[in-house]
Amino acid sequence: ILMSVFPVLSGTYWFVTYYIVLLFLSPFINMIIDQCTKRIHGILCVILTVITAVLPSIFPDSYWMVLSNGTSGILFFICLYCIGAYLKKYPIISKKLVITALVSSILIKAMFEYFSANSISFLGNTWIPLLNMIYSITLFLVFIRLKIKKPAISMLIQKAGASSFAIYLIHDNFIVRPRLWNLLNFAVIYPQVKNWAYCIIVILACFIVSVVCICIDLLKKWVFKRINKRGSGKLFSNIFCRNDC
């Protein structure tokens, strides 16, 4: 009950908890960043990256992984925040560099996963914070530069994007999560499936889960919109629907 009533304080949704903590810390981080020159800001990003991504990748079973919490800790969030601020102030002009870094990091990650699937140990782990950091940042940079000319596609992306937080809240709920992972544990359910087929199944499963969660979110918005039109439950409608209804 406490986890449901106080999801942020209890850490039920770790991402939301760290996001809110970062929200409170951001004014102080901004004060530090504003006083930094480009060179000092870059050095700060490098130091934080080494502490939260490079060392945990090289020594996955060490204190460094505990410190960064495997890309799920507040220090890692602060590192990404500082890198994001750097990229905003000093944007990377080269689109080829961004795409090369993205493709390279994904291919290297796929290589590690392949080694792991074939019982070839390397660095002792396939969870590599540095690669996760690189392809998350580069993927973000690719999409903010992406220009979609067709209005229908743009509208579809905006509608789906508006439900992205709902997807996280639904599929990562502490009641839903274990049941969902047991249902989608294809490696155990279908051990005979080939690697390439397994990849396709996982992608389809992620797509279906996302679509189902979006439908649930749209249904929720529709319900509160009807309540709001009848003049009752306006407070709840403003909380849950806000600008989406």
mmCIF file of C-alpha atoms in Angstrom:
data_model
loop_
_atom_site.group_PDB
_atom_site.id
_atom_site.type_symbol
_atom_site.label_atom_id
_atom_site.label_comp_id
_atom_site.label_asym_id
_atom_site.label_seq_id
_atom_site.Cartn_x
_atom_site.Cartn_y
_atom_site.Cartn_z
ATOM 1 C CA ILE A 1 0.000 0.000 0.000
ATOM 2 C CA LEU A 2 2.795 2.414 0.909
ATOM 3 C CA MET A 3 4.517 1.745 -2.421
ATOM 4 C CA SER A 4 1.299 2.654 -4.256
ATOM 5 C CA VAL A 5 0.553 5.753 -2.175
ATOM 6 C CA PHE A 6 4.152 7.032 -2.120
ATOM 7 C CA PRO A 7 5.694 5.748 -5.372
ATOM 8 C CA VAL A 8 8.355 8.482 -5.510
ATOM 9 C CA LEU A 9 9.466 8.318 -1.883
ATOM 10 C CA SER A 10 9.493 4.511 -1.879
ATOM 11 C CA GLY A 11 11.439 4.353 -5.156
ATOM 12 C CA THR A 12 8.745 2.237 -6.817
ATOM 13 C CA TYR A 13 9.467 4.089 -10.048
ATOM 14 C CA TRP A 14 13.227 4.623 -9.803
ATOM 15 C CA PHE A 15 13.328 6.833 -12.894
ATOM 16 C CA VAL A 16 10.697 9.232 -11.544
ATOM 17 C CA THR A 17 12.390 9.317 -8.134
ATOM 18 C CA TYR A 18 15.766 10.260 -9.598
ATOM 19 C CA TYR A 19 14.160 12.686 -12.028
ATOM 20 C CA ILE A 20 12.508 14.601 -9.184
ATOM 21 C CA VAL A 21 15.743 14.576 -7.170
ATOM 22 C CA LEU A 22 17.552 15.934 -10.241
ATOM 23 C CA LEU A 23 14.810 18.554 -10.592
ATOM 24 C CA PHE A 24 15.596 19.858 -7.107
ATOM 25 C CA LEU A 25 19.338 19.730 -7.756
ATOM 26 C CA SER A 26 19.187 21.366 -11.207
ATOM 27 C CA PRO A 27 19.256 25.023 -9.995
ATOM 28 C CA PHE A 28 22.481 24.340 -8.107
ATOM 29 C CA ILE A 29 23.991 22.390 -11.012
ATOM 30 C CA ASN A 30 23.064 25.244 -13.361
ATOM 31 C CA MET A 31 24.833 27.727 -11.083
ATOM 32 C CA ILE A 32 28.023 25.671 -11.342
ATOM 33 C CA ILE A 33 27.700 25.173 -15.112
ATOM 34 C CA ASP A 34 27.101 28.914 -15.699
ATOM 35 C CA GLN A 35 30.411 29.699 -14.017
ATOM 36 C CA CYS A 36 32.321 27.208 -16.175
ATOM 37 C CA THR A 37 34.144 27.993 -19.368
ATOM 38 C CA LYS A 38 33.780 25.619 -22.327
ATOM 39 C CA ARG A 39 37.030 23.887 -21.368
ATOM 40 C CA ILE A 40 36.113 23.460 -17.673
ATOM 41 C CA HIS A 41 32.609 22.305 -18.576
ATOM 42 C CA GLY A 42 34.092 19.712 -20.935
ATOM 43 C CA ILE A 43 36.514 18.487 -18.255
ATOM 44 C CA LEU A 44 33.612 18.185 -15.790
ATOM 45 C CA CYS A 45 31.683 16.043 -18.293
ATOM 46 C CA VAL A 46 34.743 13.844 -18.910
ATOM 47 C CA ILE A 47 35.356 13.301 -15.171
ATOM 48 C CA LEU A 48 31.715 12.421 -14.520
ATOM 49 C CA THR A 49 31.673 10.104 -17.563
ATOM 50 C CA VAL A 50 34.801 8.286 -16.373
ATOM 51 C CA ILE A 51 33.340 7.828 -12.880
ATOM 52 C CA THR A 52 29.815 6.803 -13.908
ATOM 53 C CA ALA A 53 30.354 5.032 -17.248
ATOM 54 C CA VAL A 54 33.959 4.187 -18.147
ATOM 55 C CA LEU A 55 35.170 2.639 -14.869
ATOM 56 C CA PRO A 56 31.928 0.677 -14.247
ATOM 57 C CA SER A 57 32.240 -0.705 -17.798
ATOM 58 C CA ILE A 58 35.822 -1.881 -17.245
ATOM 59 C CA PHE A 59 35.268 -3.077 -13.671
ATOM 60 C CA PRO A 60 31.615 -4.205 -13.560
ATOM 61 C CA ASP A 61 31.886 -5.978 -10.213
ATOM 62 C CA SER A 62 33.673 -3.151 -8.445
ATOM 63 C CA TYR A 63 32.610 -0.218 -6.291
ATOM 64 C CA TRP A 64 32.369 1.933 -9.423
ATOM 65 C CA MET A 65 29.324 -0.008 -10.621
ATOM 66 C CA VAL A 66 27.756 0.380 -7.175
ATOM 67 C CA LEU A 67 28.468 4.115 -7.256
ATOM 68 C CA SER A 68 26.792 4.628 -10.640
ATOM 69 C CA ASN A 69 24.154 1.960 -9.926
ATOM 70 C CA GLY A 70 24.538 0.635 -13.470
ATOM 71 C CA THR A 71 23.245 3.825 -15.201
ATOM 72 C CA SER A 72 20.307 3.934 -12.763
ATOM 73 C CA GLY A 73 21.838 6.161 -10.090
ATOM 74 C CA ILE A 74 21.494 9.863 -9.392
ATOM 75 C CA LEU A 75 25.182 10.470 -10.182
ATOM 76 C CA PHE A 76 24.652 9.054 -13.677
ATOM 77 C CA PHE A 77 21.628 11.362 -14.105
ATOM 78 C CA ILE A 78 23.748 14.345 -13.062
ATOM 79 C CA CYS A 79 26.375 13.303 -15.606
ATOM 80 C CA LEU A 80 23.786 13.155 -18.407
ATOM 81 C CA TYR A 81 22.392 16.515 -17.298
ATOM 82 C CA CYS A 82 25.843 18.122 -17.537
ATOM 83 C CA ILE A 83 26.470 16.540 -20.944
ATOM 84 C CA GLY A 84 23.058 17.728 -22.148
ATOM 85 C CA ALA A 85 23.836 21.260 -20.973
ATOM 86 C CA TYR A 86 27.187 21.119 -22.785
ATOM 87 C CA LEU A 87 25.565 19.965 -26.034
ATOM 88 C CA LYS A 88 22.975 22.727 -25.734
ATOM 89 C CA LYS A 89 25.617 25.432 -25.274
ATOM 90 C CA TYR A 90 28.122 23.939 -27.735
ATOM 91 C CA PRO A 91 26.134 21.803 -30.245
ATOM 92 C CA ILE A 92 27.798 19.138 -32.366
ATOM 93 C CA ILE A 93 27.513 20.255 -35.987
ATOM 94 C CA SER A 94 28.671 17.030 -37.654
ATOM 95 C CA LYS A 95 25.670 14.787 -38.339
ATOM 96 C CA LYS A 96 27.978 12.038 -39.644
ATOM 97 C CA LEU A 97 29.827 11.957 -36.317
ATOM 98 C CA VAL A 98 26.573 11.507 -34.395
ATOM 99 C CA ILE A 99 25.300 8.713 -36.676
ATOM 100 C CA THR A 100 28.701 6.967 -36.692
ATOM 101 C CA ALA A 101 28.851 7.003 -32.894
ATOM 102 C CA LEU A 102 25.270 5.698 -32.655
ATOM 103 C CA VAL A 103 25.744 2.842 -35.137
ATOM 104 C CA SER A 104 29.149 1.895 -33.693
ATOM 105 C CA SER A 105 27.885 1.741 -30.109
ATOM 106 C CA ILE A 106 24.868 -0.383 -31.107
ATOM 107 C CA LEU A 107 27.049 -2.801 -33.119
ATOM 108 C CA ILE A 108 29.526 -3.146 -30.247
ATOM 109 C CA LYS A 109 26.663 -3.747 -27.822
ATOM 110 C CA ALA A 110 25.234 -6.400 -30.164
ATOM 111 C CA MET A 111 28.670 -8.042 -30.328
ATOM 112 C CA PHE A 112 28.849 -8.266 -26.524
ATOM 113 C CA GLU A 113 25.347 -9.730 -26.380
ATOM 114 C CA TYR A 114 26.345 -12.307 -29.001
ATOM 115 C CA PHE A 115 29.428 -13.279 -26.972
ATOM 116 C CA SER A 116 27.278 -13.613 -23.872
ATOM 117 C CA ALA A 117 24.694 -15.770 -25.666
ATOM 118 C CA ASN A 118 27.496 -18.080 -26.785
ATOM 119 C CA SER A 119 29.086 -18.241 -23.309
ATOM 120 C CA ILE A 120 32.094 -16.152 -24.324
ATOM 121 C CA SER A 121 33.012 -14.034 -21.319
ATOM 122 C CA PHE A 122 34.448 -10.573 -21.878
ATOM 123 C CA LEU A 123 34.708 -7.905 -19.189
ATOM 124 C CA GLY A 124 32.526 -10.221 -17.122
ATOM 125 C CA ASN A 125 29.289 -8.510 -18.082
ATOM 126 C CA THR A 126 27.172 -7.366 -21.042
ATOM 127 C CA TRP A 127 25.735 -4.382 -19.162
ATOM 128 C CA ILE A 128 28.138 -1.688 -20.320
ATOM 129 C CA PRO A 129 27.210 1.791 -19.013
ATOM 130 C CA LEU A 130 29.533 3.598 -21.433
ATOM 131 C CA LEU A 131 27.843 2.095 -24.507
ATOM 132 C CA ASN A 132 24.407 2.760 -23.011
ATOM 133 C CA MET A 133 25.407 6.379 -22.478
ATOM 134 C CA ILE A 134 26.783 6.810 -26.003
ATOM 135 C CA TYR A 135 23.834 5.399 -27.892
ATOM 136 C CA SER A 136 21.267 7.121 -25.675
ATOM 137 C CA ILE A 137 22.890 10.535 -26.220
ATOM 138 C CA THR A 138 23.498 10.005 -29.937
ATOM 139 C CA LEU A 139 19.981 8.636 -30.471
ATOM 140 C CA PHE A 140 18.621 11.762 -28.792
ATOM 141 C CA LEU A 141 20.780 13.970 -31.033
ATOM 142 C CA VAL A 142 19.606 12.122 -34.151
ATOM 143 C CA PHE A 143 15.927 12.570 -33.300
ATOM 144 C CA ILE A 144 16.127 16.258 -32.383
ATOM 145 C CA ARG A 145 17.658 16.867 -35.826
ATOM 146 C CA LEU A 146 15.095 14.694 -37.585
ATOM 147 C CA LYS A 147 12.721 16.650 -39.812
ATOM 148 C CA ILE A 148 9.419 14.927 -40.559
ATOM 149 C CA LYS A 149 7.632 16.535 -43.485
ATOM 150 C CA LYS A 150 4.421 14.496 -43.486
ATOM 151 C CA PRO A 151 1.894 15.984 -40.995
ATOM 152 C CA ALA A 152 0.153 12.631 -40.430
ATOM 153 C CA ILE A 153 3.365 10.921 -39.309
ATOM 154 C CA SER A 154 4.301 13.911 -37.155
ATOM 155 C CA MET A 155 0.879 13.865 -35.474
ATOM 156 C CA LEU A 156 1.117 10.101 -34.867
ATOM 157 C CA ILE A 157 4.524 10.490 -33.219
ATOM 158 C CA GLN A 158 3.242 13.338 -31.044
ATOM 159 C CA LYS A 159 0.238 11.284 -29.935
ATOM 160 C CA ALA A 160 2.410 8.262 -29.117
ATOM 161 C CA GLY A 161 5.021 10.482 -27.465
ATOM 162 C CA ALA A 162 2.382 11.993 -25.186
ATOM 163 C CA SER A 163 1.760 8.493 -23.815
ATOM 164 C CA SER A 164 5.437 7.527 -23.377
ATOM 165 C CA PHE A 165 5.377 8.301 -19.648
ATOM 166 C CA ALA A 166 2.204 6.233 -19.286
ATOM 167 C CA ILE A 167 3.952 3.306 -21.000
ATOM 168 C CA TYR A 168 6.691 3.475 -18.380
ATOM 169 C CA LEU A 169 4.255 3.770 -15.454
ATOM 170 C CA ILE A 170 2.116 0.848 -16.628
ATOM 171 C CA HIS A 171 4.698 -1.698 -17.751
ATOM 172 C CA ASP A 172 7.114 -0.954 -14.876
ATOM 173 C CA ASN A 173 4.473 -1.045 -12.156
ATOM 174 C CA PHE A 174 5.641 -3.276 -9.281
ATOM 175 C CA ILE A 175 2.553 -5.479 -9.730
ATOM 176 C CA VAL A 176 2.645 -5.635 -13.544
ATOM 177 C CA ARG A 177 6.432 -5.912 -13.997
ATOM 178 C CA PRO A 178 7.036 -9.480 -12.644
ATOM 179 C CA ARG A 179 4.009 -10.896 -14.451
ATOM 180 C CA LEU A 180 4.965 -9.187 -17.687
ATOM 181 C CA TRP A 181 8.582 -10.418 -17.551
ATOM 182 C CA ASN A 182 7.420 -13.976 -16.805
ATOM 183 C CA LEU A 183 5.064 -13.780 -19.769
ATOM 184 C CA LEU A 184 7.739 -12.391 -22.108
ATOM 185 C CA ASN A 185 10.657 -14.522 -20.935
ATOM 186 C CA PHE A 186 11.128 -15.990 -24.401
ATOM 187 C CA ALA A 187 14.619 -17.341 -23.715
ATOM 188 C CA VAL A 188 13.103 -19.778 -21.200
ATOM 189 C CA ILE A 189 9.747 -20.370 -22.908
ATOM 190 C CA TYR A 190 11.241 -20.905 -26.383
ATOM 191 C CA PRO A 191 14.875 -22.008 -25.871
ATOM 192 C CA GLN A 192 14.996 -23.534 -29.358
ATOM 193 C CA VAL A 193 14.384 -20.202 -31.126
ATOM 194 C CA LYS A 194 17.287 -18.966 -33.269
ATOM 195 C CA ASN A 195 19.076 -15.724 -32.375
ATOM 196 C CA TRP A 196 17.723 -13.751 -35.345
ATOM 197 C CA ALA A 197 14.165 -14.947 -34.713
ATOM 198 C CA TYR A 198 14.548 -14.128 -31.016
ATOM 199 C CA CYS A 199 15.464 -10.527 -31.892
ATOM 200 C CA ILE A 200 12.374 -10.169 -34.076
ATOM 201 C CA ILE A 201 10.142 -11.638 -31.356
ATOM 202 C CA VAL A 202 11.559 -9.253 -28.735
ATOM 203 C CA ILE A 203 11.025 -6.216 -30.993
ATOM 204 C CA LEU A 204 7.446 -7.292 -31.722
ATOM 205 C CA ALA A 205 6.805 -7.882 -28.013
ATOM 206 C CA CYS A 206 8.072 -4.389 -27.150
ATOM 207 C CA PHE A 207 5.871 -2.911 -29.870
ATOM 208 C CA ILE A 208 2.774 -4.779 -28.660
ATOM 209 C CA VAL A 209 3.381 -3.807 -25.012
ATOM 210 C CA SER A 210 3.782 -0.165 -26.059
ATOM 211 C CA VAL A 211 0.595 -0.204 -28.143
ATOM 212 C CA VAL A 212 -1.413 -1.812 -25.326
ATOM 213 C CA CYS A 213 -0.118 0.757 -22.808
ATOM 214 C CA ILE A 214 -0.919 3.621 -25.211
ATOM 215 C CA CYS A 215 -4.453 2.274 -25.635
ATOM 216 C CA ILE A 216 -4.873 2.125 -21.842
ATOM 217 C CA ASP A 217 -3.637 5.706 -21.547
ATOM 218 C CA LEU A 218 -5.963 6.920 -24.312
ATOM 219 C CA LEU A 219 -8.876 5.135 -22.633
ATOM 220 C CA LYS A 220 -8.009 6.856 -19.340
ATOM 221 C CA LYS A 221 -7.958 10.254 -21.081
ATOM 222 C CA TRP A 222 -11.290 9.522 -22.766
ATOM 223 C CA VAL A 223 -12.922 8.556 -19.442
ATOM 224 C CA PHE A 224 -11.742 11.704 -17.661
ATOM 225 C CA LYS A 225 -12.762 13.814 -20.639
ATOM 226 C CA ARG A 226 -16.314 12.452 -20.356
ATOM 227 C CA ILE A 227 -16.307 13.110 -16.601
ATOM 228 C CA ASN A 228 -15.112 16.654 -17.185
ATOM 229 C CA LYS A 229 -17.867 17.338 -19.752
ATOM 230 C CA ARG A 230 -20.498 16.284 -17.239
ATOM 231 C CA GLY A 231 -19.139 18.868 -14.814
ATOM 232 C CA SER A 232 -18.005 16.407 -12.131
ATOM 233 C CA GLY A 233 -14.556 15.295 -11.208
ATOM 234 C CA LYS A 234 -13.006 18.398 -12.751
ATOM 235 C CA LEU A 235 -10.067 18.297 -10.351
ATOM 236 C CA PHE A 236 -9.189 14.716 -11.314
ATOM 237 C CA SER A 237 -9.612 15.508 -14.986
ATOM 238 C CA ASN A 238 -7.180 18.427 -14.735
ATOM 239 C CA ILE A 239 -4.675 16.220 -12.941
ATOM 240 C CA PHE A 240 -4.876 13.206 -15.229
ATOM 241 C CA CYS A 241 -5.827 14.716 -18.564
ATOM 242 C CA ARG A 242 -4.443 18.226 -18.437
ATOM 243 C CA ASN A 243 -3.602 19.315 -22.005
ATOM 244 C CA ASP A 244 -3.977 15.853 -23.564
ATOM 245 C CA CYS A 245 -7.778 15.681 -23.434
#
